[in-house]
Coordinates of C-alpha atoms and ligand atoms in Angstrom, one line a residue:
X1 CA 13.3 28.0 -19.2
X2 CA 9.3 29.3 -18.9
X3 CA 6.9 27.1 -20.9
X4 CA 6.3 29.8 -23.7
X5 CA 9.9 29.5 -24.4
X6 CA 10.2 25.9 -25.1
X7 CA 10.0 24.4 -28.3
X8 CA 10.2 20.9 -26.7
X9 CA 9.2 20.4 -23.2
X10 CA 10.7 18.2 -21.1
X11 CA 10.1 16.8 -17.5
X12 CA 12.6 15.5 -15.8
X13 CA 12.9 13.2 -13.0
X14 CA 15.2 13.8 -9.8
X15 CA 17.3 10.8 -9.5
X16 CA 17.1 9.2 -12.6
X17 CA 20.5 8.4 -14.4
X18 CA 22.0 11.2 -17.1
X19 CA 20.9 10.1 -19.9
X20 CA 17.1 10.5 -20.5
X21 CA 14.7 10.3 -23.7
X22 CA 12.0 12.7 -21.8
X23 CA 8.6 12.1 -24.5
X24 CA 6.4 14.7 -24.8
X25 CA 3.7 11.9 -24.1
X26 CA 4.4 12.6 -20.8
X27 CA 1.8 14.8 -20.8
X28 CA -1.1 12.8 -22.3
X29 CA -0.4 9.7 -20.3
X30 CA -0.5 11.7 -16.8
X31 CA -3.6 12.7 -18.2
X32 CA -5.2 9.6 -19.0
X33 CA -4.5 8.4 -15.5
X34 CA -6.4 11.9 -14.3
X35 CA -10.0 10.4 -14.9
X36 CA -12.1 13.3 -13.0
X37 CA -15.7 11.6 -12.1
X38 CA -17.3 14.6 -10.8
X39 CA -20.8 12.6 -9.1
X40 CA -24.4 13.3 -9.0
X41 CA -23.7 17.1 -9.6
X42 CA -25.0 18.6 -13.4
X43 CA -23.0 21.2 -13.4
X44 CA -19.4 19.4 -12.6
X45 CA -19.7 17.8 -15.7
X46 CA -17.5 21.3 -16.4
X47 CA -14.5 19.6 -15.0
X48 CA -12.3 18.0 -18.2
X49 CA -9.1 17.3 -18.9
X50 CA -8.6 19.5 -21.3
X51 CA -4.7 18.3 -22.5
X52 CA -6.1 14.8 -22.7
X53 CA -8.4 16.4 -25.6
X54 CA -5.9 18.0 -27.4
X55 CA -2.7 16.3 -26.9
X56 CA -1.3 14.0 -29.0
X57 CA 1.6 11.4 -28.2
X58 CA 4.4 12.5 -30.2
X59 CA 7.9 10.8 -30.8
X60 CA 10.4 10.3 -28.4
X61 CA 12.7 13.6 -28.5
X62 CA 15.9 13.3 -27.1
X63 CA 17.1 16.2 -25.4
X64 CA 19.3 18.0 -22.8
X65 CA 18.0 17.4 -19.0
X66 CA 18.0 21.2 -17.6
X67 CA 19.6 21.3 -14.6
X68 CA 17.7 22.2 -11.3
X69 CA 19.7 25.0 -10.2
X70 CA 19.2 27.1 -13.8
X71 CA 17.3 30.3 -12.6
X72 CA 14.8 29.4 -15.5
X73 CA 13.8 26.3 -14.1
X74 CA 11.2 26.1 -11.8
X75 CA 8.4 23.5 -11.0
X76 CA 7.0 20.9 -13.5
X77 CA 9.3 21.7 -16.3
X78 CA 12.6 20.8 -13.9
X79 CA 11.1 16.6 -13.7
X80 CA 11.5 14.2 -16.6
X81 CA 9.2 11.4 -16.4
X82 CA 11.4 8.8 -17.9
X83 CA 8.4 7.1 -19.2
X84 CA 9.3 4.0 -19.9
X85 CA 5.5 3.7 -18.4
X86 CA 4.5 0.7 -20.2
X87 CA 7.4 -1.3 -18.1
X88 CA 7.1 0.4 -14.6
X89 CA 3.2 -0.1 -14.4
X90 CA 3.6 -3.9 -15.2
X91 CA 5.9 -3.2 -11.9
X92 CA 3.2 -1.6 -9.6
X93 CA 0.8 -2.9 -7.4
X94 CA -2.8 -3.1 -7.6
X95 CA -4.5 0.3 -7.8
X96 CA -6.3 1.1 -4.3
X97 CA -9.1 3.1 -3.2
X98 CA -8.6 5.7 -0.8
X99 CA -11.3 8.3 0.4
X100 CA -11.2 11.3 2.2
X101 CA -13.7 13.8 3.4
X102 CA -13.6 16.8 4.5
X103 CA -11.1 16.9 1.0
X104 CA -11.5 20.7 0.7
X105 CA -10.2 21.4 4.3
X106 CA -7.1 22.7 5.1
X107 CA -5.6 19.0 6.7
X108 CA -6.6 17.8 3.0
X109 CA -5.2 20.5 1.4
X110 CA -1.4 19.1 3.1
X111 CA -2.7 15.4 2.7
X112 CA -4.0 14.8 -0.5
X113 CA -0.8 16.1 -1.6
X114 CA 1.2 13.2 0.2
X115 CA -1.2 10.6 -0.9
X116 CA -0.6 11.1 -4.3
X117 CA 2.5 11.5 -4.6
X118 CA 3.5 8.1 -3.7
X119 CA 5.4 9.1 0.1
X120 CA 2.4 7.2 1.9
X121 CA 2.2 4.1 -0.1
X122 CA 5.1 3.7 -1.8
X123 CA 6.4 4.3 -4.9
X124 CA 5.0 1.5 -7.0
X125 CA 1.6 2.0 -5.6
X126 CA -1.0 3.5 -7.6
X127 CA -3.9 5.1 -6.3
X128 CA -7.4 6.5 -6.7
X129 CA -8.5 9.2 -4.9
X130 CA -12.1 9.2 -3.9
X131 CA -12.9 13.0 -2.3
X132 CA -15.7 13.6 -0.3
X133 CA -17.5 16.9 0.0
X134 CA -20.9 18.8 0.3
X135 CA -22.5 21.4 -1.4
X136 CA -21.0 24.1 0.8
X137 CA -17.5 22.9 -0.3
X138 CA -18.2 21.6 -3.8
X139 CA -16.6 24.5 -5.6
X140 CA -13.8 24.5 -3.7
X141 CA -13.9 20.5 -4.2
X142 CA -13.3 20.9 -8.3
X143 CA -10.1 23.1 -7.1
X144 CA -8.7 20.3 -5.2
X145 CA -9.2 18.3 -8.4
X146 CA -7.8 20.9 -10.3
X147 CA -4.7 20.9 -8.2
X148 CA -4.2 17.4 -8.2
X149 CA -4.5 17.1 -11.8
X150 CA -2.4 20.0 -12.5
X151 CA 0.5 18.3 -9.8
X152 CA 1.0 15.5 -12.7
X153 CA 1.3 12.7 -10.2
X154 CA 2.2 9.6 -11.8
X155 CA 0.9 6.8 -9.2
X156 CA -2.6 9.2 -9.3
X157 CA -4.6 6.9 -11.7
X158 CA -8.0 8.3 -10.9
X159 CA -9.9 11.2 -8.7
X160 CA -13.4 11.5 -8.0
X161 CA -15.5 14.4 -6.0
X162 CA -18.8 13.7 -4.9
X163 CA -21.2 14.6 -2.0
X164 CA -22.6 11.5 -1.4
X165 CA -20.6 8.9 1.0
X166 CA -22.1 5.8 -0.8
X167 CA -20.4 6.7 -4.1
X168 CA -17.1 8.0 -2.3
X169 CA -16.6 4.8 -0.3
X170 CA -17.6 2.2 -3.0
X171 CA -14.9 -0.1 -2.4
X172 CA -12.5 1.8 -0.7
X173 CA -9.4 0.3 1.0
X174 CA -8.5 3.0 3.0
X175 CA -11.2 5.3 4.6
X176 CA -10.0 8.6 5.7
X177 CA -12.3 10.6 7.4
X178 CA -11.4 14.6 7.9
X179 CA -14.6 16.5 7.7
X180 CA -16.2 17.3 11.0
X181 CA -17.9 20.9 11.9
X182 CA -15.8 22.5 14.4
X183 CA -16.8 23.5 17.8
X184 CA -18.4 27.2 17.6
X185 CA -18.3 29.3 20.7
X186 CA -20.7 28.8 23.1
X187 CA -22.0 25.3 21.5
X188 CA -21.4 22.9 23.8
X189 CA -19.6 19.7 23.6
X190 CA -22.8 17.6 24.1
X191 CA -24.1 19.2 21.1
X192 CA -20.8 18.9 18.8
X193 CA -20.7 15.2 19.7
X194 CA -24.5 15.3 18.2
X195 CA -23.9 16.8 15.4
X196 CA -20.6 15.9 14.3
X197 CA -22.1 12.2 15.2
X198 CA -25.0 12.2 13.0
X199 CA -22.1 12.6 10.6
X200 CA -20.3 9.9 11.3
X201 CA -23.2 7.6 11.8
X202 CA -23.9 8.2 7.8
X203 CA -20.6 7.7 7.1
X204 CA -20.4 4.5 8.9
X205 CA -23.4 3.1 7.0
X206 CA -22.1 3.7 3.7
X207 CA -18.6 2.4 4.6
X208 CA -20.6 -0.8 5.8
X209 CA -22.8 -0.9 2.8
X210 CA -20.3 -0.3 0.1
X211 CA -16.6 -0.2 1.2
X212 CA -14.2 -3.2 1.0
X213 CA -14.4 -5.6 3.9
X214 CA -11.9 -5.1 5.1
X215 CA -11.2 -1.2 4.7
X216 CA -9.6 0.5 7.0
X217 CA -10.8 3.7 8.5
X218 CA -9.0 6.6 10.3
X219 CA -10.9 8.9 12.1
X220 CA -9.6 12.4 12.4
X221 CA -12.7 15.3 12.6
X222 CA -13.1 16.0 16.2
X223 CA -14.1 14.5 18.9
X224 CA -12.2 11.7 17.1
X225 CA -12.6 8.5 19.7
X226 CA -16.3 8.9 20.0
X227 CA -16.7 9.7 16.2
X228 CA -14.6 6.6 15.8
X229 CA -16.6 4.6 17.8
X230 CA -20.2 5.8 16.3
X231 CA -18.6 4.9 12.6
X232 CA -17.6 1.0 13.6
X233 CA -21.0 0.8 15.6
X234 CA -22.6 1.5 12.2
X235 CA -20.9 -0.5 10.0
X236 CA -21.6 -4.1 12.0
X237 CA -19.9 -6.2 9.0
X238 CA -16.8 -4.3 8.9
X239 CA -14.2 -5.6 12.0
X240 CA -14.2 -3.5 14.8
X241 CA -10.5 -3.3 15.0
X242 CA -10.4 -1.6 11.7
X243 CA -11.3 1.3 13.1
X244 CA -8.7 4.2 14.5
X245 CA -9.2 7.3 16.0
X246 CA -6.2 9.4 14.9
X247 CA -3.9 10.4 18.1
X248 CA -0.5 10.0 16.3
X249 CA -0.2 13.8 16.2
X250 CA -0.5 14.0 20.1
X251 CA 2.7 11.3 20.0
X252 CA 4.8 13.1 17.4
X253 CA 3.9 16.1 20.1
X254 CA 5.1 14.2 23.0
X255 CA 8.2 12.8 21.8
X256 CA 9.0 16.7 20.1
X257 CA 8.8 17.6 24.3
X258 CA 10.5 14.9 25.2
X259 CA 13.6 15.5 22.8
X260 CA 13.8 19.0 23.5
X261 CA 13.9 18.1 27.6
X262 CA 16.6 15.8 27.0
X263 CA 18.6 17.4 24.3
X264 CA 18.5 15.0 21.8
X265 CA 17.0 14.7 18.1
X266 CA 13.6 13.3 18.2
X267 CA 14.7 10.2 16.7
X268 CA 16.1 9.0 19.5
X269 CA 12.6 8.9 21.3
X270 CA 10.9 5.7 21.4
X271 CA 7.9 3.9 22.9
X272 CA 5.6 6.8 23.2
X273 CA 1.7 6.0 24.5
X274 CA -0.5 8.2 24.3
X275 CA -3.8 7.0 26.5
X276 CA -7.3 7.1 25.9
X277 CA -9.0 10.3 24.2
X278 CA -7.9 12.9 22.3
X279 CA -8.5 15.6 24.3
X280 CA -6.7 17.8 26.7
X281 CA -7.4 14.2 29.6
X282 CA -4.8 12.4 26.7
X283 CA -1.9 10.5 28.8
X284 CA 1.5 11.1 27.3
X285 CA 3.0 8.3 28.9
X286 CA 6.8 8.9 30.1
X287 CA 6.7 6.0 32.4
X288 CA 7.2 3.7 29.4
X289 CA 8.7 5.7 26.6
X290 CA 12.1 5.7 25.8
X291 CA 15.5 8.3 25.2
X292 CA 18.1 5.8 23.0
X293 CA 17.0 2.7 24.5
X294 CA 16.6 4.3 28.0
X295 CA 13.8 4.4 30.0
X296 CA 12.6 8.3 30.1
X297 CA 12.8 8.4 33.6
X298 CA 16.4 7.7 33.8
X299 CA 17.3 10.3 31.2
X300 CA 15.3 13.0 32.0
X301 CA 15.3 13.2 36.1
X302 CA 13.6 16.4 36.4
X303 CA 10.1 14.2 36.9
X304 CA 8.3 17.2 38.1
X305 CA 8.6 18.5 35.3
X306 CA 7.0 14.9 33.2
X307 CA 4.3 14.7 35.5
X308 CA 3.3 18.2 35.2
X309 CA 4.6 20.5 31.9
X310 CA 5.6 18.4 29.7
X311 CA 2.0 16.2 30.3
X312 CA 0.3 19.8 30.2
X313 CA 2.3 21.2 27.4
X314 CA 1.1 18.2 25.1
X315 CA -2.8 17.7 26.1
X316 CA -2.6 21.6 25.0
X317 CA -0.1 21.9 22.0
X318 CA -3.2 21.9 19.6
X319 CA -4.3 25.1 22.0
X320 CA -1.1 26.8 22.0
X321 CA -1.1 26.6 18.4
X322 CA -4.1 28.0 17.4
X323 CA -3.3 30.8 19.5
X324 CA -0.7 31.4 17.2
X325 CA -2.0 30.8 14.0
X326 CA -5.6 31.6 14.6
X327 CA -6.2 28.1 13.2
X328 CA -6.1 24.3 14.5
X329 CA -2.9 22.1 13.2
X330 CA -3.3 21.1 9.7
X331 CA 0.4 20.6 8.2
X332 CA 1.1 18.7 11.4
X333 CA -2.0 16.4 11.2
X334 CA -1.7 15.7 7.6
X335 CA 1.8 14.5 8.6
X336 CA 0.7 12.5 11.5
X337 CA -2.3 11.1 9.0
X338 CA 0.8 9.6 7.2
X339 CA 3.0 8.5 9.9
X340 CA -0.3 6.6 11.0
X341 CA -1.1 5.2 7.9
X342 CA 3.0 4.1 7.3
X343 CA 2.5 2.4 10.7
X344 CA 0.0 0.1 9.2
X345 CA 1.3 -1.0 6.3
X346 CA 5.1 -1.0 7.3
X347 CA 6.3 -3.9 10.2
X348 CA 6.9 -1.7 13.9
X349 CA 10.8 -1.4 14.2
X350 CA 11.9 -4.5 16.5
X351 CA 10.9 -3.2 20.3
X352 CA 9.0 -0.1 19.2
X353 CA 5.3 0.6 18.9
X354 CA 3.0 3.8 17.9
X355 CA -0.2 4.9 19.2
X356 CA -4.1 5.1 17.6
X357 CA -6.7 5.0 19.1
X358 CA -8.6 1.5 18.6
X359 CA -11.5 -0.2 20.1
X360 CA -11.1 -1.9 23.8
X361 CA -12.9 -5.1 23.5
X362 CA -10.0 -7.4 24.5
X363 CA -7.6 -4.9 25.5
X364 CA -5.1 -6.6 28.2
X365 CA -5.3 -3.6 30.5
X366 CA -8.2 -3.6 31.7
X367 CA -9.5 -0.8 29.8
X368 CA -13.3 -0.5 29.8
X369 CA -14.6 -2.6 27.0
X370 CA -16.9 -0.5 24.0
X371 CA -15.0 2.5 23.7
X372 CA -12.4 3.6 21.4
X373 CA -9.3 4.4 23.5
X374 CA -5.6 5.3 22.4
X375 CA -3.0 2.7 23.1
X376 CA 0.1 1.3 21.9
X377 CA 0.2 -1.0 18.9
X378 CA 2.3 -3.0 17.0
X379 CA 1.6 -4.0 13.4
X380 CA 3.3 -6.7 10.7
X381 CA 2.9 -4.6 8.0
X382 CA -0.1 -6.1 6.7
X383 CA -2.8 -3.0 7.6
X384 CA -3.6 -5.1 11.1
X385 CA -2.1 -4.4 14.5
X386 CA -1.8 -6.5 17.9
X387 CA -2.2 -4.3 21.3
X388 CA 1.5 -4.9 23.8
X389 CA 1.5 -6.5 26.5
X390 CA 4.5 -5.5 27.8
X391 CA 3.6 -2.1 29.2
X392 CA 4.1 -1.4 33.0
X393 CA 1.9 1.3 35.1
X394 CA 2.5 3.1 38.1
X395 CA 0.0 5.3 40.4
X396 CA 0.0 8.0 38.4
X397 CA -0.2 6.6 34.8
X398 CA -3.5 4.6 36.0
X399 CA -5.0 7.1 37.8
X400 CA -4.9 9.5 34.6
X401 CA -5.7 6.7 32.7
X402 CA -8.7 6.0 34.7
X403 CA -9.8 9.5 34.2
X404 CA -9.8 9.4 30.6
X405 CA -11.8 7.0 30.3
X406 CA -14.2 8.0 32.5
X407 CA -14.8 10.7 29.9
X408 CA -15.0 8.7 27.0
X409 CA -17.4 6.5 28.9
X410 CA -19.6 9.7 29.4
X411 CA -18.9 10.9 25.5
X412 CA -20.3 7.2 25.1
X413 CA -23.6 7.9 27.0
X414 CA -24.1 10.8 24.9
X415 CA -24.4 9.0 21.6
X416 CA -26.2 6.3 22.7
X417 CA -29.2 7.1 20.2
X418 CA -26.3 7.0 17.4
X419 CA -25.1 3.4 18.4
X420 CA -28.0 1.0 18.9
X421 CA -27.6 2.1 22.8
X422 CA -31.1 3.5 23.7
X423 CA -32.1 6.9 24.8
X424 CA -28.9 9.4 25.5
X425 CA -27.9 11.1 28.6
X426 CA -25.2 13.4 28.7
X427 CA -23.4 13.5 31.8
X428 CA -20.0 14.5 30.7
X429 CA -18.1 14.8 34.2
X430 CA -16.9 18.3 33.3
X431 CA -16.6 20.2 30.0
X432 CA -13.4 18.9 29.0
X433 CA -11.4 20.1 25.5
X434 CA -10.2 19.3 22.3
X435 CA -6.4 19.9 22.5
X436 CA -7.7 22.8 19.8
X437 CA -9.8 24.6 22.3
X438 CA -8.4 26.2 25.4
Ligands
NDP1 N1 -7.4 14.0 15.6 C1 -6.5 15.0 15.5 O1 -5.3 14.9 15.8 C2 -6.9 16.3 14.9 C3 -8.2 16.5 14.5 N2 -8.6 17.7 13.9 C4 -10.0 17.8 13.5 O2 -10.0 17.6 12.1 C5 -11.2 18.1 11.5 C6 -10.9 18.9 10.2 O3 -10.0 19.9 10.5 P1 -9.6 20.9 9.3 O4 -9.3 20.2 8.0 O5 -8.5 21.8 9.9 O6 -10.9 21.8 9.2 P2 -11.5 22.6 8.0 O7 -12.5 23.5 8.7 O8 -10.5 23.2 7.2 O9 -12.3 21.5 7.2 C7 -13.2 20.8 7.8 C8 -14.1 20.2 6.7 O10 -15.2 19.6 7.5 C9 -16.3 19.6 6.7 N3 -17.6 19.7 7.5 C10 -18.3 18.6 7.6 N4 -19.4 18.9 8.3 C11 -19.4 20.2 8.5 C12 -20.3 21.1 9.2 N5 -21.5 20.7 9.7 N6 -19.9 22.4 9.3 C13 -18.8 22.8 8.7 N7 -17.9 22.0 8.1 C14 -18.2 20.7 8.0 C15 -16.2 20.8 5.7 O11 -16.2 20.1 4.5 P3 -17.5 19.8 3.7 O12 -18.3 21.1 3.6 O13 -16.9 19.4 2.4 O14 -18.2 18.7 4.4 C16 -14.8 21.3 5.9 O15 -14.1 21.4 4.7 C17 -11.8 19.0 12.6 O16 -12.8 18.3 13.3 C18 -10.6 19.2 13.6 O17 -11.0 19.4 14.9 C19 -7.7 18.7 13.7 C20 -6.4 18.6 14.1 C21 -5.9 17.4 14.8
OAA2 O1 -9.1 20.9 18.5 C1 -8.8 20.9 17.3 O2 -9.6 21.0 16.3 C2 -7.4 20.7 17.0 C3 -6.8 19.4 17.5 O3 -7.5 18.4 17.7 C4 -5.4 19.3 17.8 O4 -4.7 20.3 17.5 O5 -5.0 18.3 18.3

């Protein structure tokens, strides 16, 4: 049944038991929650929630629940919200700030989406989204809004927009951090680590200024390690180790190759390192990664093909696909945004660990110290993660590895005017990629 056609709307929720009192308050309560805090912009004060003006909370109707597969029911008006709200919120957790720039790109676009509807957090997590954008994207910024308040979120208590990082990251728990100008043709890759740093040098003040103590901050917008690295280097009172640069994609990548090698679904793929920078030097490592419980090795014993395709297919996947679509991976990142954030604030299955790419000081492989480098991690649950020991290396593995970090080291020397480290010089040993450009 369309809206026009209903006398009494109802929203039902998948899941719930059969008999439901759906309230039309619904509606105003969702609403309230939506508190749209468009900053330092004149104009944006255009943004309102228009049904919180006009609604008001009626009385509980009872009434039929449609049923999802009538032709007539489609989108919002097939959920109940069996708002019993006063009860479940007493239930939830502390609200939590989360912000993300770059909000009107197209990884936001799939992420926000997540975020807020409780599949990142949980379901009794409530959360404010804090959006970050400039005055190129600021339009596009209210649509976001729009959309979100339009999606009727329940655990979405709260979204602002602004263009300035000190109001965004006031207090922020989690720091997402998206927006980065990609590479243009011809620029070079000492001039994209410039620019894209001066970005994240601002951003790394603010988050140090403002931002919780103990936020933590994923770093996606390209070149991710050495952005990473320029953000903690600016925020001094903020832990080091709270800092990731995101390379969770490149692992969902690898064990995808992996599974499809071996025959097997891709949840049977375990132990998956990815190495040192995200860029087409990454080290998918198959020395240590596992096929149910096996080494890799032993299952797959074509180990031409590891050291050769399947390492090449996944420093380039991000390549291959753009290719294809014209555009870089956005569904995919967003998805990997999650898995890395789930990583965090779930415990590691017993024996298993998951990648990001976190600062070396203290790193038990000998790994150049002062560089943000992708290794494996292991976390309680809590938002923290401990480095494994238990990794073993063979020619191979450390020769790559050695490699990639000879290029962050050199990605390092570039930004040195951005992290307290003098005068730059950019020596990068050759013009290496972004899994994006090929
Ligand atoms: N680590 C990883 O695994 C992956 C990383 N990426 C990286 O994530 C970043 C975002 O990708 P995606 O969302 O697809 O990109 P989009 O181009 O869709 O969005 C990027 C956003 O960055 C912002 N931005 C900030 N500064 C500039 C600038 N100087 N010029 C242009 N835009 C700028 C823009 O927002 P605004 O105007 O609001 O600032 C824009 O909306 C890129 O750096 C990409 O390379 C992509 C895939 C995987
Ligand atoms: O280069 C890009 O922008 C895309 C990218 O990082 C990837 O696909 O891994």
């Amino acid at each position: 049944m369309a809206v026009a056609e209903l006398t009494t709307p109802t929203w039902t929720k998948q899941g719930l038991g059969s008999s439901h009192l759906s309230y039309l308050s619904a509606r105003t309560s969702s609403c309230r929650r939506l508190s749209f805090r468009p900053l330092r912009r004149t104009h944006s004060s255009r943004i309102s929630c228009s049904v919180n003006q006009t609604a008001q909370a009626p009385a509980a109707v009872e009434t039929e629940v449609p049923k999802s597969n009538k032709p007539d029911c489609f989108g919002v008006f097939c959920l109940t919200y069996d708002l019993k709200a006063e009860e479940e919120t007493k239930s939830w957790k502390k609200l939590i700030n989360v912000a993300v720039s770059g909000a009107a790109g197209m990884i936001s676009n799939h992420l926000l989406f997540k975020l807020a509807s409780g599949q990142v957090f949980g379901p009794d997590q409530p959360i404010a989204l804090k959006l970050l954008g400039s005055e190129r994207s600021f339009q596009a910024l209210e649509g976001v809004a729009m959309e979100l308040e339009d999606s009727l979120f329940p655990l979405l208590r709260e979204v602002q927009i602004s263009i300035d990082p000190y109001e965004v990251f006031q207090d922020v728990e989690w720091a997402l951090l998206i927006g980065a100008k990609p590479r243009g043709p011809g620029m070079e890759r000492a001039g994209l680590l410039d620019i894209n740093g001066q970005i994240f040098a601002e951003q790394g003040k603010a988050l140090n200024a403002v931002a919780s103590r103990n936020v933590k901050v994923i770093v996606v917008g390209n070149p991710c390690n050495t952005n990473a690295l320029i953000c903690l280097k600016n925020a001094p009172d903020i832990p080091a180790k709270n800092f990731h640069a995101l390379t969770r994609l490149d692992e969902n990548r690898a064990k995808c190759q992996l599974a499809l090698k071996a025959g097997v679904f891709y949840d049977k793929v375990s132990n998956v390192t990815i190495w040192g920078n995200h860029s087409t030097t990454q080290v998918p490592d198959f020395l240590n990664a596992k096929i149910n419980g096996l080494p890799v090795k032993e299952v797959i014993t074509d180990h031409k093909w590891l050291e050769e395709e399947f390492t090449e297919k996944v420093q380039k996947r991000g390549g291959v696909l753009i290719q294809k679509w014209g555009r870089s991976s956005a569904a995919s990142t967003a998805v990997s945004i999650v898995d890395a954030i789930k990583s965090l604030v779930t415990p590691t299955p017993e024996g298993d660990w998951f990648s990001s790419g976190v600062y070396t000081d203290g790193n038990p492989y000998g790994i150049a110290e002062g560089i943000v480098f992708s290794m494996p991690c292991r976390s309680k649950g809590d938002g923290d993660y401990e480095l494994v020991k238990d990794v073993i290396f063979d020619d191979y593995l450390l020769k790559r590895i050695t490699k990639t970090e000879a290029e962050l080291l050199a990605e390092k020397r570039c930004v040195a005017h951005l992290i307290g480290g003098g005068v730059a010089y950019c020596d990068l040993p050759e013009d290496t990629m972004l899994p994006g450009e090929m």
